[in-house]
CSV table of C-alpha atoms in Angstrom, one decimal:
chain,number,residue,atom,x,y,z
A,700,MET,CA,21.7,-136.5,-212.1
A,701,GLY,CA,20.6,-133.1,-211.1
A,702,ALA,CA,20.1,-131.7,-207.6
A,703,ASN,CA,16.3,-131.7,-208.1
A,704,ASP,CA,15.9,-135.2,-209.3
A,705,ASN,CA,14.1,-138.0,-207.5
A,706,HIS,CA,17.1,-140.1,-206.7
A,707,ALA,CA,17.5,-141.6,-203.2
A,708,PHE,CA,19.8,-144.3,-201.7
A,709,LEU,CA,18.8,-147.7,-200.4
A,710,LEU,CA,21.4,-149.2,-198.1
A,711,ARG,CA,22.4,-152.7,-198.9
A,712,GLU,CA,21.2,-154.1,-195.6
A,713,ARG,CA,17.8,-152.7,-196.4
A,714,LEU,CA,17.5,-154.5,-199.8
A,715,PRO,CA,15.0,-157.0,-198.3
A,716,MET,CA,12.6,-154.0,-198.0
A,717,LEU,CA,12.4,-153.8,-201.8
A,718,LEU,CA,11.0,-157.3,-202.0
A,719,GLN,CA,8.7,-156.7,-199.1
A,720,ALA,CA,7.4,-153.5,-200.8
A,721,LEU,CA,6.9,-155.2,-204.1
A,722,GLU,CA,4.9,-158.0,-202.4
A,723,ALA,CA,2.9,-155.4,-200.5
A,724,GLU,CA,1.9,-153.8,-203.8
A,725,GLY,CA,0.7,-157.3,-205.0
A,726,TYR,CA,3.6,-158.4,-207.1
A,727,GLU,CA,5.3,-161.8,-207.4
A,728,CYS,CA,9.0,-161.2,-207.4
A,729,ILE,CA,11.2,-162.6,-210.2
A,730,GLY,CA,14.9,-162.0,-210.1
A,731,PRO,CA,18.3,-163.3,-211.2
A,732,ARG,CA,19.6,-166.5,-209.6
A,733,TRP,CA,22.6,-168.7,-210.3
A,734,ARG,CA,21.4,-172.1,-211.4
A,735,ASP,CA,22.7,-174.7,-213.8
A,736,ASP,CA,25.9,-172.7,-214.3
A,737,ALA,CA,24.1,-169.6,-215.6
A,738,ILE,CA,22.2,-166.5,-214.4
A,739,ILE,CA,18.5,-167.3,-214.9
A,740,TYR,CA,15.3,-165.5,-213.9
A,741,ASP,CA,13.2,-167.3,-211.4
A,742,ARG,CA,10.9,-166.6,-208.4
A,743,LEU,CA,12.7,-164.6,-205.8
A,744,ASP,CA,11.6,-165.0,-202.2
A,745,ASP,CA,14.7,-163.8,-200.4
A,746,VAL,CA,17.6,-161.5,-201.4
A,747,ASP,CA,20.0,-164.2,-200.3
A,748,GLN,CA,18.9,-166.1,-203.5
A,749,LEU,CA,20.5,-163.3,-205.7
A,750,PRO,CA,23.8,-164.2,-207.3
A,751,ARG,CA,25.9,-162.4,-204.7
A,752,GLY,CA,29.6,-162.2,-205.6
A,753,ILE,CA,29.1,-163.9,-208.9
A,754,LYS,CA,31.0,-162.5,-211.9
A,755,VAL,CA,30.4,-164.0,-215.3
A,756,ASN,CA,33.0,-164.3,-218.1
A,757,GLN,CA,31.4,-164.4,-221.5
A,758,TYR,CA,33.2,-165.2,-224.8
A,759,PRO,CA,32.1,-166.7,-228.1
A,760,ALA,CA,30.6,-170.1,-227.2
A,761,GLU,CA,31.7,-169.7,-223.6
A,762,TYR,CA,29.8,-168.7,-220.4
A,763,CYS,CA,31.6,-169.2,-217.1
A,764,GLY,CA,30.8,-167.9,-213.6
A,765,GLU,CA,33.2,-167.1,-210.8
A,766,VAL,CA,32.5,-166.4,-207.1
A,767,HIS,CA,34.3,-163.4,-205.7
A,768,ASP,CA,34.4,-161.8,-202.2
A,769,SER,CA,32.1,-159.0,-203.3
A,770,PRO,CA,28.8,-157.8,-201.7
A,771,ARG,CA,27.3,-157.0,-205.1
A,772,ASP,CA,24.3,-158.9,-206.5
A,773,PHE,CA,24.3,-157.6,-210.0
A,774,ALA,CA,28.0,-157.5,-211.0
A,775,TRP,CA,27.4,-159.5,-214.3
A,776,ALA,CA,26.0,-158.6,-217.7
A,777,ASN,CA,23.2,-161.1,-218.5
A,778,GLY,CA,22.2,-164.7,-218.8
A,779,PRO,CA,20.6,-166.6,-221.6
A,780,GLN,CA,17.1,-165.3,-220.7
A,781,ALA,CA,15.8,-161.8,-221.3
A,782,LEU,CA,12.2,-160.6,-220.7
A,783,LYS,CA,10.9,-162.4,-223.7
A,784,PRO,CA,9.8,-165.7,-222.1
A,785,PHE,CA,7.7,-163.8,-219.5
A,786,LEU,CA,5.7,-162.1,-222.3
A,787,PHE,CA,5.9,-164.1,-225.5
A,788,ALA,CA,5.4,-167.6,-224.0
A,789,PRO,CA,7.6,-170.3,-225.6
A,790,ARG,CA,4.5,-172.4,-226.0
A,791,GLU,CA,0.9,-171.7,-225.4
A,792,THR,CA,-2.6,-172.6,-226.4
A,793,LEU,CA,-4.4,-169.7,-228.2
A,794,TRP,CA,-7.8,-171.3,-228.6
A,795,ARG,CA,-9.8,-174.6,-228.4
A,796,VAL,CA,-12.6,-175.9,-230.4
A,797,ASN,CA,-15.2,-178.6,-229.5
A,798,ARG,CA,-17.8,-180.3,-231.6
A,799,ASP,CA,-21.2,-180.6,-229.8
A,800,GLU,CA,-23.9,-183.2,-230.2
A,801,THR,CA,-25.3,-181.6,-233.3
A,802,GLY,CA,-21.9,-181.4,-235.0
A,803,ARG,CA,-21.6,-177.7,-234.5
A,804,LEU,CA,-18.1,-176.4,-233.7
A,805,ASN,CA,-17.7,-174.2,-230.7
A,806,PHE,CA,-14.6,-172.0,-230.4
A,807,GLU,CA,-13.3,-171.1,-227.0
A,808,GLU,CA,-10.7,-168.5,-226.3
A,809,THR,CA,-8.0,-169.4,-223.8
A,810,PRO,CA,-6.7,-166.0,-222.5
A,811,PRO,CA,-3.9,-166.3,-219.9
A,812,ASP,CA,-4.4,-165.2,-216.4
A,813,PRO,CA,-0.9,-163.9,-215.5
A,814,PRO,CA,0.0,-162.9,-212.0
A,815,ARG,CA,1.2,-159.4,-211.3
A,816,ARG,CA,5.0,-159.8,-211.6
A,817,ALA,CA,7.9,-157.6,-210.7
A,818,ILE,CA,11.1,-158.5,-212.5
A,819,ILE,CA,14.3,-157.3,-210.7
A,820,GLY,CA,17.6,-156.8,-212.4
A,821,VAL,CA,16.4,-155.9,-216.0
A,822,ARG,CA,19.2,-154.5,-218.2
A,823,ALA,CA,19.0,-151.5,-220.5
A,824,CYS,CA,19.4,-153.8,-223.6
A,825,ASP,CA,16.4,-155.9,-222.5
A,826,LEU,CA,14.3,-152.7,-222.0
A,827,ALA,CA,15.1,-151.8,-225.5
A,828,ALA,CA,14.2,-155.2,-226.7
A,829,LEU,CA,10.9,-155.0,-224.8
A,830,ALA,CA,10.1,-151.8,-226.6
A,831,LEU,CA,10.6,-153.6,-229.9
A,832,GLN,CA,8.4,-156.5,-228.8
A,833,ASP,CA,5.7,-154.0,-227.6
A,834,GLN,CA,5.8,-152.4,-231.0
A,835,HIS,CA,5.3,-155.8,-232.7
A,836,PHE,CA,2.8,-157.4,-230.4
A,837,LEU,CA,0.8,-154.4,-229.2
A,838,ARG,CA,1.0,-151.7,-231.8
A,839,SER,CA,0.3,-153.7,-235.0
A,840,SER,CA,-3.1,-153.9,-236.7
A,841,TYR,CA,-3.8,-157.0,-234.7
A,842,PRO,CA,-2.6,-156.7,-231.1
A,843,ASP,CA,-1.8,-159.9,-229.4
A,844,PRO,CA,-4.1,-160.4,-226.3
A,845,ALA,CA,-1.9,-163.0,-224.6
A,846,TYR,CA,1.1,-160.7,-224.7
A,847,ALA,CA,-1.0,-157.7,-223.7
A,848,ALA,CA,-2.3,-159.5,-220.6
A,849,ARG,CA,1.2,-160.3,-219.4
A,850,ARG,CA,2.5,-156.9,-220.3
A,851,GLU,CA,-0.2,-155.1,-218.3
A,852,ASN,CA,0.7,-157.0,-215.1
A,853,LEU,CA,4.5,-156.4,-215.4
A,854,LEU,CA,6.6,-154.0,-213.2
A,855,LEU,CA,10.2,-153.6,-214.1
A,856,VAL,CA,13.1,-152.9,-211.7
A,857,ALA,CA,16.1,-152.2,-213.9
A,858,VAL,CA,19.7,-152.2,-212.8
A,859,ASN,CA,22.2,-150.2,-214.8
A,860,CYS,CA,24.9,-152.6,-216.1
A,861,SER,CA,28.3,-152.1,-214.3
A,862,HIS,CA,30.1,-155.1,-215.6
A,863,PRO,CA,29.4,-155.6,-219.3
A,864,ALA,CA,30.7,-158.8,-220.8
A,865,SER,CA,33.3,-159.0,-223.6
A,866,THR,CA,30.5,-160.1,-225.9
A,867,CYS,CA,28.4,-157.0,-225.2
A,868,PHE,CA,28.1,-154.2,-227.7
A,869,CYS,CA,25.0,-152.3,-226.5
A,870,ALA,CA,27.0,-149.0,-226.4
A,871,SER,CA,27.4,-149.1,-230.2
A,872,THR,CA,23.7,-149.9,-230.9
A,873,GLY,CA,22.7,-147.1,-228.5
A,874,ASP,CA,20.7,-149.3,-226.2
A,875,GLY,CA,22.9,-149.4,-223.1
A,876,PRO,CA,24.6,-149.9,-220.7
A,877,VAL,CA,22.5,-147.2,-218.9
A,878,ALA,CA,18.7,-147.4,-219.0
A,879,LYS,CA,17.0,-144.3,-220.3
A,880,GLN,CA,13.4,-145.3,-220.3
A,881,GLY,CA,10.9,-148.2,-220.0
A,882,TYR,CA,11.5,-149.0,-216.3
A,883,ASP,CA,9.4,-148.5,-213.2
A,884,LEU,CA,12.3,-148.4,-210.9
A,885,LEU,CA,16.0,-148.0,-211.8
A,886,LEU,CA,19.0,-149.0,-209.6
A,887,ASP,CA,22.7,-148.2,-209.7
A,888,GLU,CA,24.6,-150.7,-207.6
A,889,LEU,CA,27.5,-149.7,-205.4
A,890,ASP,CA,29.2,-151.8,-202.7
A,891,ASP,CA,27.2,-150.2,-199.9
A,892,GLY,CA,23.8,-150.1,-201.6
A,893,PHE,CA,21.8,-148.7,-204.5
A,894,MET,CA,20.9,-145.4,-205.9
A,895,ILE,CA,17.3,-145.7,-206.8
A,896,GLN,CA,14.8,-143.6,-208.9
A,897,ALA,CA,11.3,-144.1,-210.1
A,898,GLY,CA,10.2,-144.0,-213.7
A,899,THR,CA,6.5,-144.4,-213.2
A,900,ALA,CA,3.8,-143.8,-210.6
A,901,GLU,CA,3.9,-147.5,-209.8
A,902,GLY,CA,7.6,-147.2,-209.1
A,903,GLU,CA,7.0,-144.2,-206.9
A,904,ALA,CA,4.5,-146.2,-204.9
A,905,VAL,CA,7.1,-148.9,-204.2
A,906,MET,CA,9.7,-146.3,-203.5
A,907,ALA,CA,7.5,-144.7,-200.9
A,908,ARG,CA,7.5,-147.9,-198.9
A,909,LEU,CA,11.3,-148.0,-198.6
A,910,ASN,CA,13.5,-146.5,-195.9
A,911,LEU,CA,15.7,-144.4,-198.1
A,912,ILE,CA,18.5,-141.9,-197.3
A,913,PRO,CA,19.7,-139.0,-199.5
A,914,VAL,CA,22.3,-139.6,-202.2
A,915,THR,CA,25.7,-138.2,-201.4
A,916,ASP,CA,28.1,-136.5,-203.8
A,917,GLY,CA,30.4,-139.6,-203.2
A,918,HIS,CA,27.6,-141.9,-204.5
A,919,ARG,CA,27.0,-139.8,-207.6
A,920,GLU,CA,30.7,-139.5,-208.4
A,921,ALA,CA,31.2,-143.3,-208.0
A,922,ILE,CA,28.2,-144.1,-210.2
A,923,GLU,CA,29.3,-141.7,-212.9
A,924,ILE,CA,32.8,-143.3,-213.0
A,925,GLN,CA,31.1,-146.8,-213.1
A,926,GLN,CA,28.8,-145.8,-216.0
A,927,GLU,CA,31.6,-144.3,-218.0
A,928,LYS,CA,33.6,-147.5,-217.6
A,929,ALA,CA,30.7,-149.7,-218.6
A,930,HIS,CA,30.6,-147.9,-222.0
A,931,GLU,CA,34.1,-149.1,-222.7
A,932,GLN,CA,33.1,-152.2,-224.6
A,933,LEU,CA,35.3,-154.4,-226.8
A,934,ARG,CA,32.8,-155.1,-229.6
A,935,GLN,CA,30.8,-152.8,-231.8
A,936,VAL,CA,28.6,-152.9,-234.9
A,937,PRO,CA,29.9,-151.1,-237.9
A,938,GLY,CA,26.9,-148.7,-237.9
A,939,ARG,CA,23.3,-148.4,-236.7
A,940,GLN,CA,21.8,-148.3,-240.2
A,941,LEU,CA,23.2,-151.2,-242.2
A,942,ARG,CA,20.2,-151.9,-244.5
A,943,ASP,CA,21.7,-150.7,-247.7
A,944,ALA,CA,25.1,-152.2,-247.0
A,945,LEU,CA,23.6,-155.6,-246.4
A,946,PHE,CA,21.2,-155.7,-249.3
A,947,SER,CA,24.0,-154.5,-251.7
A,948,ASN,CA,26.1,-157.5,-250.5
A,949,LEU,CA,23.6,-160.4,-250.9
A,950,GLU,CA,26.2,-162.4,-252.9
A,951,HIS,CA,29.2,-161.6,-250.7
A,952,GLU,CA,31.4,-164.7,-250.4
A,953,ARG,CA,31.3,-164.4,-246.6
A,954,TRP,CA,27.8,-165.9,-246.6
A,955,ASN,CA,29.3,-169.2,-247.8
A,956,GLU,CA,32.1,-169.0,-245.2
A,957,VAL,CA,29.8,-168.4,-242.2
A,958,ALA,CA,27.4,-171.1,-243.5
A,959,GLY,CA,30.2,-173.6,-243.2
A,960,ARG,CA,30.4,-172.9,-239.5
A,961,CYS,CA,26.8,-172.3,-238.6
A,962,LEU,CA,24.9,-175.4,-237.3
A,963,SER,CA,21.4,-173.9,-238.0
A,964,CYS,CA,20.6,-174.9,-234.4
A,965,GLY,CA,18.6,-171.7,-233.7
A,966,ASN,CA,20.3,-171.0,-230.4
A,967,CYS,CA,20.9,-167.4,-231.5
A,968,THR,CA,17.2,-166.8,-232.1
A,969,SER,CA,16.2,-168.5,-228.9
A,970,VAL,CA,18.3,-166.3,-226.7
A,971,CYS,CA,17.7,-163.2,-228.8
A,972,PRO,CA,15.5,-160.8,-226.8
A,973,THR,CA,13.8,-159.4,-230.0
A,974,CYS,CA,13.2,-162.5,-232.2
A,975,PHE,CA,9.6,-163.4,-232.4
A,976,CYS,CA,9.3,-166.0,-235.1
A,977,HIS,CA,6.8,-168.7,-234.2
A,978,SER,CA,4.9,-171.6,-235.7
A,979,GLU,CA,1.3,-172.7,-235.0
A,980,GLU,CA,-0.2,-176.1,-235.1
A,981,GLU,CA,-3.5,-177.9,-234.4
A,982,LEU,CA,-3.5,-180.7,-231.9
A,983,ALA,CA,-6.5,-182.9,-232.5
A,984,PRO,CA,-7.4,-186.3,-231.0
A,985,LEU,CA,-8.3,-189.1,-233.3
A,986,ASP,CA,-12.0,-188.9,-232.5
A,987,GLY,CA,-12.3,-185.6,-234.2
A,988,GLY,CA,-14.3,-184.1,-231.4
A,989,SER,CA,-12.0,-181.3,-230.5
A,990,SER,CA,-8.9,-179.4,-231.4
A,991,GLU,CA,-6.3,-177.2,-229.7
A,992,HIS,CA,-4.5,-174.4,-231.5
A,993,VAL,CA,-1.0,-174.0,-230.2
A,994,ARG,CA,1.7,-171.4,-230.8
A,995,GLN,CA,5.4,-172.0,-230.0
A,996,TRP,CA,8.7,-170.4,-230.7
A,997,ASP,CA,10.3,-171.2,-234.0
A,998,SER,CA,13.4,-170.0,-235.8
A,999,CYS,CA,14.2,-168.8,-239.3
A,1000,PHE,CA,17.1,-171.3,-239.1
A,1001,THR,CA,14.7,-174.3,-239.4
A,1002,ALA,CA,13.7,-175.8,-242.7
A,1003,GLY,CA,10.0,-175.6,-241.8
A,1004,HIS,CA,10.1,-171.9,-241.3
A,1005,SER,CA,10.4,-171.2,-245.0
A,1006,TYR,CA,8.2,-174.1,-246.1
A,1007,ILE,CA,5.4,-173.0,-248.3
A,1008,HIS,CA,3.0,-175.3,-250.2
A,1009,GLY,CA,5.5,-178.1,-250.9
A,1010,LEU,CA,8.6,-176.0,-251.2
A,1011,THR,CA,11.3,-175.0,-248.7
A,1012,ILE,CA,12.4,-171.6,-249.9
A,1013,ARG,CA,15.6,-171.4,-247.8
A,1014,GLN,CA,17.0,-174.9,-248.2
A,1015,GLN,CA,20.6,-174.2,-247.2
A,1016,THR,CA,22.1,-172.7,-244.1
A,1017,ARG,CA,23.6,-169.9,-246.3
A,1018,GLU,CA,20.1,-168.6,-247.1
A,1019,ARG,CA,18.9,-169.0,-243.5
A,1020,TYR,CA,21.8,-167.1,-242.0
A,1021,ARG,CA,21.5,-164.4,-244.6
A,1022,GLN,CA,17.8,-164.1,-244.0
A,1023,TRP,CA,18.4,-163.7,-240.2
A,1024,LEU,CA,21.2,-161.1,-240.6
A,1025,THR,CA,19.6,-159.0,-243.3
A,1026,HIS,CA,16.2,-159.0,-241.5
A,1027,LYS,CA,17.7,-158.3,-238.1
A,1028,PHE,CA,20.0,-155.5,-239.2
A,1029,GLY,CA,18.4,-154.5,-242.5
A,1030,SER,CA,14.6,-154.7,-243.2
A,1031,TRP,CA,13.8,-154.2,-239.5
A,1032,HIS,CA,14.4,-150.5,-240.3
A,1033,ASP,CA,11.5,-150.6,-242.8
A,1034,GLN,CA,9.2,-152.5,-240.4
A,1035,TYR,CA,10.1,-150.9,-237.0
A,1036,GLY,CA,12.2,-147.8,-237.7
A,1037,ARG,CA,15.4,-149.3,-236.3
A,1038,SER,CA,17.6,-152.3,-236.2
A,1039,GLY,CA,16.4,-155.5,-234.5
A,1040,CYS,CA,19.6,-155.8,-232.5
A,1041,VAL,CA,20.1,-154.3,-229.0
A,1042,GLY,CA,23.7,-155.3,-228.5
A,1043,CYS,CA,23.2,-157.8,-225.6
A,1044,GLY,CA,25.7,-160.3,-227.2
A,1045,ARG,CA,23.7,-163.4,-226.3
A,1046,CYS,CA,23.9,-164.7,-229.8
A,1047,ILE,CA,27.7,-164.7,-229.6
A,1048,THR,CA,27.9,-166.3,-226.2
A,1049,TRP,CA,25.4,-169.0,-226.8
A,1050,CYS,CA,26.3,-169.9,-230.3
A,1051,PRO,CA,27.9,-173.4,-229.9
A,1052,VAL,CA,30.5,-172.6,-232.6
A,1053,GLY,CA,31.1,-169.0,-231.4
A,1054,ILE,CA,29.9,-167.1,-234.5
A,1055,ASP,CA,30.4,-163.4,-233.7
A,1056,VAL,CA,27.7,-161.3,-235.4
A,1057,THR,CA,29.8,-158.1,-235.0
A,1058,GLU,CA,32.6,-159.8,-236.9
A,1059,GLU,CA,30.3,-161.0,-239.7
A,1060,LEU,CA,28.8,-157.5,-240.1
A,1061,GLN,CA,32.3,-155.9,-240.2
A,1062,VAL,CA,33.3,-158.2,-243.0
A,1063,ILE,CA,30.1,-158.0,-245.1
A,1064,CYS,CA,29.3,-154.3,-244.5
A,1065,GLY,CA,32.8,-152.8,-243.9
A,1066,SER,CA,33.5,-150.3,-241.2
A,1067,ASP,CA,31.5,-147.4,-242.4
A,1068,ASP,CA,27.8,-146.6,-241.9
A,1069,ALA,CA,25.7,-147.4,-244.9
């Protein structure tokens, strides 16, 4: 945070101006809200809808919110959602086909028409996950047009994490808790307001609409202390490059032990911000006159995901869990140049039996980098 940077300060009582500025730039505002006992992203029309004073305790298989006498709106780590549902839709129609009077099949594209959206409260781990999803959906040989349309209309207002959960380990993966890139605007929250900076021209345009004041030395000192404390996380992965360690332990006895606990429910893959497995199916009425091609989220923990021509390759939970872990932390390095985990800890919190991926990696890979 140098003296010539573009930081400014937004007083807390002026936070409504941020929503007004985003709306003036043509964005629908999405932000965190407390609903159904969890932090979720939903339409945000008023800053009073933010989870003010909410602090969330997260442990393996446990997520519990508490209301405190605090003015802060972002004093929590994350909820079950990340950015994934806003870009990679859980279920969508990719195309339709109709048979005309001559019997000819006519294919019709069904591109989405997404609104311009500003998502407020994005965490560093989710920005890292978004970069991975961009790499998969936009920079492959066959870019995904539905994802691209939603991505083009997205503006991201990140907030540096000040209260990581006990399940977080983004510091050890190198993806948090402080956002380094990928945002349009970045906030650091203090009791009296927010230090704000722009990362893009779009962010600068929004910033120009705000009534900001200079950042004081006191603000900078408080934020530096806050960021240092956020790095003190309880959990960590045993290394950032575990490919060789994992593939040299494919017959480790731990795979049987963890399979005895795993329910193969797929919760971990649903809440994971980087998982992109999906299935596709044709929905055709009985008259044979039309068909709809649908894509929906799937999981490598389902039997159908490894079903090929009459054979389910991974029939047991042991093989499915091993596939997930070795792909996520191993062969992702070959595909994308890094691990597929950003340390958000959602898979630990939302696993119904509390399987801790950092513990499994420690046992299977040991404590040293591969």
